[in-house]
Coordinates of C-alpha atoms in Angstrom, one line a residue:
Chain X
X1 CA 0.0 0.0 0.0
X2 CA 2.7 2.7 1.1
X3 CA 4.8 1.5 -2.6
X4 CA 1.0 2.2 -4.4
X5 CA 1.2 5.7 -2.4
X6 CA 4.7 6.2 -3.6
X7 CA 3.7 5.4 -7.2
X8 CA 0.4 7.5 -6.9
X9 CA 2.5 10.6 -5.4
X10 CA 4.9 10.4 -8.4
X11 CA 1.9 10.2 -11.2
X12 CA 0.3 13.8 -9.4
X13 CA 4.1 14.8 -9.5
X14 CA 4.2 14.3 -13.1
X15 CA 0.8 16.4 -13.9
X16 CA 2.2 18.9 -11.5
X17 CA 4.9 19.1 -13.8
X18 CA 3.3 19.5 -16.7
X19 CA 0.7 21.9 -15.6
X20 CA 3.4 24.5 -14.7
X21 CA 5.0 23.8 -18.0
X22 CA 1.5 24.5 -19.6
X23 CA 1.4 27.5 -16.9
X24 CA 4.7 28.9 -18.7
X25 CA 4.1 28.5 -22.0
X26 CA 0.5 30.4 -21.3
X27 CA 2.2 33.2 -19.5
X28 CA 5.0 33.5 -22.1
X29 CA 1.8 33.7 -25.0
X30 CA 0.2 36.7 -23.0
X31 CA 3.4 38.3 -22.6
X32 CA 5.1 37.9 -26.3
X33 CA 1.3 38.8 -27.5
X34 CA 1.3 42.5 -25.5
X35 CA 5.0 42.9 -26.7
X36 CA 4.6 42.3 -29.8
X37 CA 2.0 45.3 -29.5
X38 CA 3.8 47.5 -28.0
X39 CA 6.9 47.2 -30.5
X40 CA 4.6 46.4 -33.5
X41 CA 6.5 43.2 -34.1
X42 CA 4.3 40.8 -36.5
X43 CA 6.8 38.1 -36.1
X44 CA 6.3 37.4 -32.9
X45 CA 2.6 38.1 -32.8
X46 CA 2.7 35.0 -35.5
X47 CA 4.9 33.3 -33.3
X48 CA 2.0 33.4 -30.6
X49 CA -0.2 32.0 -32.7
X50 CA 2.3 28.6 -33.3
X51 CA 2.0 28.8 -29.8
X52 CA -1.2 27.6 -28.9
X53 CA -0.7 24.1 -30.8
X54 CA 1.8 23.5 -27.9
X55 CA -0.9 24.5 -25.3
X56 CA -3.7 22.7 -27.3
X57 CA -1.4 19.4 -27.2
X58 CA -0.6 19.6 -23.5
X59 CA -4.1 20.2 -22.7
X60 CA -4.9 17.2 -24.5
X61 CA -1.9 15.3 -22.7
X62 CA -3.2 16.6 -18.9
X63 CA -6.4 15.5 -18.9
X64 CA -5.5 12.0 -20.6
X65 CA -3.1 11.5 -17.6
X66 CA -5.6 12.9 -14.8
X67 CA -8.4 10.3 -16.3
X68 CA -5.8 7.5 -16.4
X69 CA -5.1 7.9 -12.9
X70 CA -8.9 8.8 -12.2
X71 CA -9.8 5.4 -13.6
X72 CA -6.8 3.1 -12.0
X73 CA -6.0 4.7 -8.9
X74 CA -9.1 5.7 -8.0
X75 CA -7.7 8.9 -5.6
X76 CA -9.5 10.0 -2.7
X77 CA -9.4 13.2 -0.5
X78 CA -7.0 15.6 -1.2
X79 CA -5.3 13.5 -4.1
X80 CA -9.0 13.5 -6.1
X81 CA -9.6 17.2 -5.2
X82 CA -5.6 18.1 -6.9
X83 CA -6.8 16.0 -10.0
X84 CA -10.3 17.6 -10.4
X85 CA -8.8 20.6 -10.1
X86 CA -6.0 20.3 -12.4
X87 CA -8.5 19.5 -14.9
X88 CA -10.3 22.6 -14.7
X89 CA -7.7 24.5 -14.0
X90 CA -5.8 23.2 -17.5
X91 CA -9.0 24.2 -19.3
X92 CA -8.9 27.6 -18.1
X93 CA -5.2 27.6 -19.3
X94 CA -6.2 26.8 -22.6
X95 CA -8.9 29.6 -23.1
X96 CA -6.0 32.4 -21.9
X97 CA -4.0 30.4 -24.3
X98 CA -7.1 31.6 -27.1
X99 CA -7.3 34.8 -26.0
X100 CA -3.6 35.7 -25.7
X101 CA -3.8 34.0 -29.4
X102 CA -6.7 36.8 -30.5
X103 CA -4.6 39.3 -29.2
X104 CA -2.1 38.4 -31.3
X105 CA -4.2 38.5 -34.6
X106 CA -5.9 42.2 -33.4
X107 CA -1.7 43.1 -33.3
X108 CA -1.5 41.5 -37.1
X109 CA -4.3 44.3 -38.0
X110 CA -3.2 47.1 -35.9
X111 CA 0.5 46.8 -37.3
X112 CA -0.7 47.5 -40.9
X113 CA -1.6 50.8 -39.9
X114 CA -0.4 54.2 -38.1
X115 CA -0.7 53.8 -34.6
X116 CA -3.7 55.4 -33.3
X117 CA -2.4 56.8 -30.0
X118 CA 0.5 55.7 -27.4
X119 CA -1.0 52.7 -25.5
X120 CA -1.7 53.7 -21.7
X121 CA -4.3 51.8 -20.5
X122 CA -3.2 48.3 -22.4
X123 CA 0.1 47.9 -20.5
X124 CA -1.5 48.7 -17.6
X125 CA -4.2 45.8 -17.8
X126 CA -1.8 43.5 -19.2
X127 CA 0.6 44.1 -16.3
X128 CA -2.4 43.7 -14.2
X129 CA -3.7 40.4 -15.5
X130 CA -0.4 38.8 -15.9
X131 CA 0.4 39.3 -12.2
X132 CA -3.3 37.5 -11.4
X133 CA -2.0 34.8 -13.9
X134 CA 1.1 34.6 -12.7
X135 CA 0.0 34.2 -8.7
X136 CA -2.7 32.4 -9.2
X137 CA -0.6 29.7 -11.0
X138 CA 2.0 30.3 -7.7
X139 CA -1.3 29.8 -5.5
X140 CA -0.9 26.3 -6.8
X141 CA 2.3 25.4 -6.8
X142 CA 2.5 26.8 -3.0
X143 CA -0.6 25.4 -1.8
X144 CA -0.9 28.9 -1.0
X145 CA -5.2 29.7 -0.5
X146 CA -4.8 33.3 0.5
X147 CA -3.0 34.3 -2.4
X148 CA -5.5 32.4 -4.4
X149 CA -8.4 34.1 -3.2
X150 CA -6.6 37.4 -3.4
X151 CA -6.3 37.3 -7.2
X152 CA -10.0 37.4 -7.8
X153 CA -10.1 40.8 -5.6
X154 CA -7.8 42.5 -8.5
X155 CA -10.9 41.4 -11.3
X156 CA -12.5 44.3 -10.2
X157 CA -10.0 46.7 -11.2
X158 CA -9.4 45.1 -14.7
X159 CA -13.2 45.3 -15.4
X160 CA -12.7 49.3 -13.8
X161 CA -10.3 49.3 -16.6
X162 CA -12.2 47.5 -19.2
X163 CA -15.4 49.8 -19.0
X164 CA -13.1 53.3 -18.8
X165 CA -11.2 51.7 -22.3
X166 CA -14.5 51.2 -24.2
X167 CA -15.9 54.3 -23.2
X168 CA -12.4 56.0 -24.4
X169 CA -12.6 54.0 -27.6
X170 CA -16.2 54.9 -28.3
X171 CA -15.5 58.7 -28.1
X172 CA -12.1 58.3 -30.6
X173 CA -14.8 56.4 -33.2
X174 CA -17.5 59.1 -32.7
X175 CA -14.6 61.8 -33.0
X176 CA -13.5 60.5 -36.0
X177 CA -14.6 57.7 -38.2
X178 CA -10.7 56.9 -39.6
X179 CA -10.1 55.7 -36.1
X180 CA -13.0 52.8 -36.0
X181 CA -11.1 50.3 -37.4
X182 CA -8.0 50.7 -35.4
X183 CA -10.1 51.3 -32.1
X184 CA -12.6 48.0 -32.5
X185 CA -8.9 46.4 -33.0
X186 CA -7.9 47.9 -29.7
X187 CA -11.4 47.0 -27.4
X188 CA -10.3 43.1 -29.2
X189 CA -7.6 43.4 -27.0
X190 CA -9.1 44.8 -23.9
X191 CA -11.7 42.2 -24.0
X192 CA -9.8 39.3 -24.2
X193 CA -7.4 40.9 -21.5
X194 CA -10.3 40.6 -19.3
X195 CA -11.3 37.3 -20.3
X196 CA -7.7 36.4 -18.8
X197 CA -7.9 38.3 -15.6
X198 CA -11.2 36.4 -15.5
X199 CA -9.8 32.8 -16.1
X200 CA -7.1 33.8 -13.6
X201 CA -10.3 33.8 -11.1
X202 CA -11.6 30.9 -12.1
X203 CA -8.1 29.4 -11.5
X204 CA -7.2 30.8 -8.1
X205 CA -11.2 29.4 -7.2
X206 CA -10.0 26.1 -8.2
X207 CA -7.0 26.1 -5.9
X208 CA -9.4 27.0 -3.3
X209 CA -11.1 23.8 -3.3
X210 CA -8.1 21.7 -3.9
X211 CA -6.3 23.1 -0.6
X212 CA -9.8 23.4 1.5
X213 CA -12.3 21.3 -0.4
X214 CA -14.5 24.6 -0.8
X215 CA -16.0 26.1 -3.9
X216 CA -15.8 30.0 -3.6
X217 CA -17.3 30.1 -7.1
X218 CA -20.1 32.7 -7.5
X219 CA -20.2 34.8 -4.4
X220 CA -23.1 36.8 -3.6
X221 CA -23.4 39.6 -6.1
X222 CA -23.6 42.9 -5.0
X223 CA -26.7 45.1 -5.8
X224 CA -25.3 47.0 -9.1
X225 CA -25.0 43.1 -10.1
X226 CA -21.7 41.8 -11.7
X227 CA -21.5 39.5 -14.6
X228 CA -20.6 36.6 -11.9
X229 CA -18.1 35.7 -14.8
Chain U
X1 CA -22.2 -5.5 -5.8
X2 CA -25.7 -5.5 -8.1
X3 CA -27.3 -3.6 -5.4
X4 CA -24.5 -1.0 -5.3
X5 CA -24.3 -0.5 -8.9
X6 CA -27.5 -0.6 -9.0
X7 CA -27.2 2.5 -6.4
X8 CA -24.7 4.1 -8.6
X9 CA -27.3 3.8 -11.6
X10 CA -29.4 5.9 -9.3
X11 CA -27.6 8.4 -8.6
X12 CA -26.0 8.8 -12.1
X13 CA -29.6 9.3 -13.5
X14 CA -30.2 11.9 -10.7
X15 CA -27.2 14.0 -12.4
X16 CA -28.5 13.4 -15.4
X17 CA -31.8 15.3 -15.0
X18 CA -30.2 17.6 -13.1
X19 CA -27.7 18.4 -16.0
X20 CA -31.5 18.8 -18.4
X21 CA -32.6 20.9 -16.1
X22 CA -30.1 23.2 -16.5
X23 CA -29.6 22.9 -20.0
X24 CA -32.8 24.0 -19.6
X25 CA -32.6 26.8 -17.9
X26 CA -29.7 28.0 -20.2
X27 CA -31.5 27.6 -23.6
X28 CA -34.3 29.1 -22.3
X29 CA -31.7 32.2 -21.2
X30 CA -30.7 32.2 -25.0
X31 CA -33.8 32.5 -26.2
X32 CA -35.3 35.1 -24.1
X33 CA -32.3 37.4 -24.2
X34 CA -32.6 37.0 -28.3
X35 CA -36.6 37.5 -27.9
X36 CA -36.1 40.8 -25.7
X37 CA -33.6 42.1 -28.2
X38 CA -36.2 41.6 -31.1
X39 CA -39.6 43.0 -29.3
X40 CA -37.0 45.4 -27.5
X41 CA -38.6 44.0 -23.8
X42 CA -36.8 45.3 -21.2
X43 CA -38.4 43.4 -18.3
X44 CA -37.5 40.4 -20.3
X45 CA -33.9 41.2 -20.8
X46 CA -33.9 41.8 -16.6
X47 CA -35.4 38.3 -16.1
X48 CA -32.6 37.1 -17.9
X49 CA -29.9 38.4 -15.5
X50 CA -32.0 37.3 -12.8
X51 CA -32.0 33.6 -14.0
X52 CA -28.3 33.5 -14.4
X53 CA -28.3 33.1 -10.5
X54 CA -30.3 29.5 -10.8
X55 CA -27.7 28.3 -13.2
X56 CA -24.5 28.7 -11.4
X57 CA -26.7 27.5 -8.2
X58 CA -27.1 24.7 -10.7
X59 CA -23.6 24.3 -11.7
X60 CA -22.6 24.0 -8.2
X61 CA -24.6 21.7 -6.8
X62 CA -24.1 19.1 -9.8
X63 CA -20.4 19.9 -9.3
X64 CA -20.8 18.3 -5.7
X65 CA -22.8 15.5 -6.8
X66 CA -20.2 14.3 -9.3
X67 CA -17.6 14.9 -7.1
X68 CA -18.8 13.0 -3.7
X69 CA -19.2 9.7 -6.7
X70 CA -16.3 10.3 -7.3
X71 CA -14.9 10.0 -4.1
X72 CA -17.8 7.4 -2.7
X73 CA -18.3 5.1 -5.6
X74 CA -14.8 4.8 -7.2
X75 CA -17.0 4.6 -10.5
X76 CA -15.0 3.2 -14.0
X77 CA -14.9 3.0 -17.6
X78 CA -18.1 4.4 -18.9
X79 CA -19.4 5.8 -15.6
X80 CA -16.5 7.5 -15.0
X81 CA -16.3 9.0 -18.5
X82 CA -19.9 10.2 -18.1
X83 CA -19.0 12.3 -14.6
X84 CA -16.1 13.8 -15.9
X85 CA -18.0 14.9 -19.2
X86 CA -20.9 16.2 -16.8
X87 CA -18.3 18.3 -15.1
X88 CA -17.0 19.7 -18.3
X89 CA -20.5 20.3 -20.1
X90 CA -22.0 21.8 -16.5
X91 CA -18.7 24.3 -17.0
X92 CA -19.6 25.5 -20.7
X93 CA -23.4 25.8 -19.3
X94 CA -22.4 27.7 -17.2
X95 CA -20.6 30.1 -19.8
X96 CA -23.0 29.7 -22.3
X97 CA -25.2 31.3 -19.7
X98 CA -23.1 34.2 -19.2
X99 CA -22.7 34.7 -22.4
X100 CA -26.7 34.9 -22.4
X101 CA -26.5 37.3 -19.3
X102 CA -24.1 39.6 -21.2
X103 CA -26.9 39.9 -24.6
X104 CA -29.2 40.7 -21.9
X105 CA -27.4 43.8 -20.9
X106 CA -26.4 44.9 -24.5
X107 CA -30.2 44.5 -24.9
X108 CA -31.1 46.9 -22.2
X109 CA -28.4 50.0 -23.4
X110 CA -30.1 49.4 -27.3
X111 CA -33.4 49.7 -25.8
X112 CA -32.6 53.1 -24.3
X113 CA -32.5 54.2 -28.3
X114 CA -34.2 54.1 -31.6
X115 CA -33.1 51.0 -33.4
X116 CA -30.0 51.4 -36.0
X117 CA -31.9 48.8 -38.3
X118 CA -33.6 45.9 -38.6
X119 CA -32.1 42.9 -37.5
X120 CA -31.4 40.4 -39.9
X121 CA -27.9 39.1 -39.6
X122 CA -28.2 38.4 -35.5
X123 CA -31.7 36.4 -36.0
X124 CA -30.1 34.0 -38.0
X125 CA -27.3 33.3 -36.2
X126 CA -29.0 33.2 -33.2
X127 CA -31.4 30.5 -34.5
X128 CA -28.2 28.4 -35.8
X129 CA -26.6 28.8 -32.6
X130 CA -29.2 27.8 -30.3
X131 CA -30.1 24.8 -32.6
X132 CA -26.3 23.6 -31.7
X133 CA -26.9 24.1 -28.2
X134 CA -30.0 22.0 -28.3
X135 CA -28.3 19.7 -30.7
X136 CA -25.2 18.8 -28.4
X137 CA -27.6 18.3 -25.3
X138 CA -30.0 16.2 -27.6
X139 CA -27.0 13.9 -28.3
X140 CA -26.0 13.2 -24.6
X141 CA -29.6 12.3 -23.5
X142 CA -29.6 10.0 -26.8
X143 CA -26.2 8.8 -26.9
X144 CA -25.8 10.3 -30.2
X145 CA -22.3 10.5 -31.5
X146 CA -22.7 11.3 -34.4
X147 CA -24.8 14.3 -34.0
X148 CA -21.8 15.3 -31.0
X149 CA -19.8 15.6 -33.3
X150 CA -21.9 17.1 -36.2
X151 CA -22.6 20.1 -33.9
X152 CA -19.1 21.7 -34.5
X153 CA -19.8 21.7 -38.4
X154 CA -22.0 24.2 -37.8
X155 CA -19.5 26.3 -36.0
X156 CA -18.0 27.4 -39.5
X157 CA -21.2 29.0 -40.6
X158 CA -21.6 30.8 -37.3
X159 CA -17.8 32.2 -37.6
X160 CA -18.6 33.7 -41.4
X161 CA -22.0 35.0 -40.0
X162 CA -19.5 36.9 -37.4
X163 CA -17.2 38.0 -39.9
X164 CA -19.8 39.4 -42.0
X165 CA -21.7 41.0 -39.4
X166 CA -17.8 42.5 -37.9
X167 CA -17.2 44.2 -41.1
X168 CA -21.0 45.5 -42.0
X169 CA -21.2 47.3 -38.4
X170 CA -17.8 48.8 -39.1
X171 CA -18.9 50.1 -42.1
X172 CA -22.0 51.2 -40.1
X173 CA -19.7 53.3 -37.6
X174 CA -17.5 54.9 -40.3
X175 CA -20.3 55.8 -42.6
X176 CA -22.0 58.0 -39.3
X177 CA -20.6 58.5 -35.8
X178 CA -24.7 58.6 -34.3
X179 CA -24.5 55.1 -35.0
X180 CA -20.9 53.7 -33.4
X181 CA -22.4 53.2 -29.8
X182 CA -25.6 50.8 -31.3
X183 CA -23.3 49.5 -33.6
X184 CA -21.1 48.2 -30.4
X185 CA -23.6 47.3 -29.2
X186 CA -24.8 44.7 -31.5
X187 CA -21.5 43.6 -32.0
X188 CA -21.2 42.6 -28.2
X189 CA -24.6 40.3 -29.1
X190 CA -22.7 38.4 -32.3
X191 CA -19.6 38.3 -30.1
X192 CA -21.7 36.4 -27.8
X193 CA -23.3 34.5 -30.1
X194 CA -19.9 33.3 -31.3
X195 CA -19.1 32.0 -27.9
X196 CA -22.1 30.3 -27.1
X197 CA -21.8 28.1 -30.7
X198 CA -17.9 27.3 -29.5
X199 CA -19.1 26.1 -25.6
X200 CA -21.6 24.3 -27.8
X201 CA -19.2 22.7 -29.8
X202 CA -17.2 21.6 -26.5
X203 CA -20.2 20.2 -25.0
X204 CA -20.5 17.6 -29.0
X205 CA -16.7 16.7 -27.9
X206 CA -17.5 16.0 -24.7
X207 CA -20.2 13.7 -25.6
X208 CA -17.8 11.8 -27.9
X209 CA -15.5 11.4 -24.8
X210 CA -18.1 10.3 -22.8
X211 CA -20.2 7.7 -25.6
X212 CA -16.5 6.4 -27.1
X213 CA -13.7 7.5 -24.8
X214 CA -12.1 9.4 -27.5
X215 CA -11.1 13.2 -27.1
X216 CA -12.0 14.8 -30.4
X217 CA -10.3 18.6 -29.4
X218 CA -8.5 21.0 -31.0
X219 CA -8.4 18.9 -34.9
X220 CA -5.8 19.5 -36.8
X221 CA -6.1 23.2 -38.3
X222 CA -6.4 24.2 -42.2
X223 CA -3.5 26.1 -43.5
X224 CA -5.7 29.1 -43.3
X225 CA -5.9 29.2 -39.0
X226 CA -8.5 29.1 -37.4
X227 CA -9.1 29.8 -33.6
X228 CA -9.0 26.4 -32.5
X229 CA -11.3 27.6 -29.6

């Protein structure tokens, strides 16, 4: 029994592994996409979009391994919570994976034009939301549940964000209509910035129940009503 | 052991029905958020926000279900494939209903002004979209693989729908400023639209997983690159 523990321990080992590597190659996609922005590099915006097979293939490659042991080992307690919530947690992985991937192709369009105006508020989300990625994925690794809950208190401040950008960008396309195009390019981006701070929640919830067995998911909204995304 | 299984049969069906119940809930979320935007009903578009609460009660408590089986019942092979693929289809419900939540509120700012035209474009792929929605949960409760899988076809047609709809509304916001914050406005619908077809599509693949343990994801992409989402 303690040799079936052993071998158990070093499967979960093995997906912790390659989660983190899935982590890293996520991170590095958000972080090459808004780069490649901000120095209007279409290489490596294309470069991000080769990316995602990687992601897409370790997805894939997780969730076969957390079944496998699912079906054979048949975990309990803490070891089942770690492998339910690796699962999710490797989905929401692979949608920041998609969105740092649209990113990329809104920086494709924006680069075959002027610039519309210095970038203020994009590097500022970004830096936002890949600090919630970034700790939430160290939430994990560090079985660490206060840091995971933490990261969901910065969502509000990227949605603060959001709604201040699209209100920005509607004035420049009702100011002048040779700055729609560039400016719907621009909201792309914001958007699927706060689709990542919003998987970042989702991920630091997840490590919530695997340290404590709790699901934090969908607190009680407040009366303006969030989105409860 | 027949008497256990037997007990596990049970309880299986119970997440069963509880997963049609709030498929239920969701389609009927899609439908009523595209029915308020068309008779431009505001109290209708506000019920919809209200019923996104009674899904993610929903999505919790089936989460809980699957997961003390998991832990209680040890289940295997088939059984086991079914709760994981609840727990994954209960996650793009869940989404999907967001995403419902979300046309809800576009709904109510285009109420507050005259309409920019009549809507032809978002009709259409509102009717294809929920007809994939209803299709991938059809083909769980009938163990139909091959309409699982025939779902995502129809994701193509949806993306081009998008596409076209993208550049008409851009056209719409260049040609007259009065009309950029309408023409946002609609685009946020589409843009949800678009969603809901892709968590549609995940919820065919996770019906293949479940009826023939294979994972369908992320095909192989055409040379011209799609999204893979």
């Amino acid at each position: 029994m303690a040799t079936e523990k052993r071998h158990l321990d070093q499967e979960l080992e093995a997906i912790r592994e390659n989660l983190l590597k899935m982590g890293g190659e996520v991170e590095s996609m958000v972080s090459r996409a808004i780069h490649a922005l901000l120095h209007r590099d279409d290489i490596e915006a294309q470069e991000v979009r080769d990316q995602d097979r990687r992601v897409d293939a370790l997805e894939k490659r997780i969730d076969e391994e957390c079944l496998r042991l699912l079906a054979l080992q048949q975990p309990t307690a803490v070891d089942l919570r770690f492998i339910v919530s690796v699962m999710k947690i490797v989905n929401d992985l692979e949608r920041i994976g998609d969105s740092a991937e649209n990113i990329a192709f809104a920086v494709l369009q924006l680069n075959s034009e002027p610039p519309l105006k210095p970038y203020v508020d994009i590097p500022r989300m970004a830096e936002i939301t890949q600090g919630m990625v970034r700790d939430a994925l160290d939430s994990f690794v560090g079985r660490n549940a206060a840091l995971a809950l933490e990261v969901r208190s910065r969502d509000t401040r990227i949605d603060q964000l959001y709604e201040q950008l699209f209100r920005e960008l509607m004035t420049f396309m009702i100011e002048n209509p040779e700055n729609v195009r560039r400016a719907l390019h621009i909201l792309l981006i914001a958007h699927n910035l706060e689709r990542i701070a919003d998987h970042a929640t989702n991920i630091g919830e997840d490590v919530v129940y695997y340290l404590e067995g709790r699901d934090v998911r969908h607190p009680v909204r407040d009366a303006a009503g969030g989105t409860g995304e």
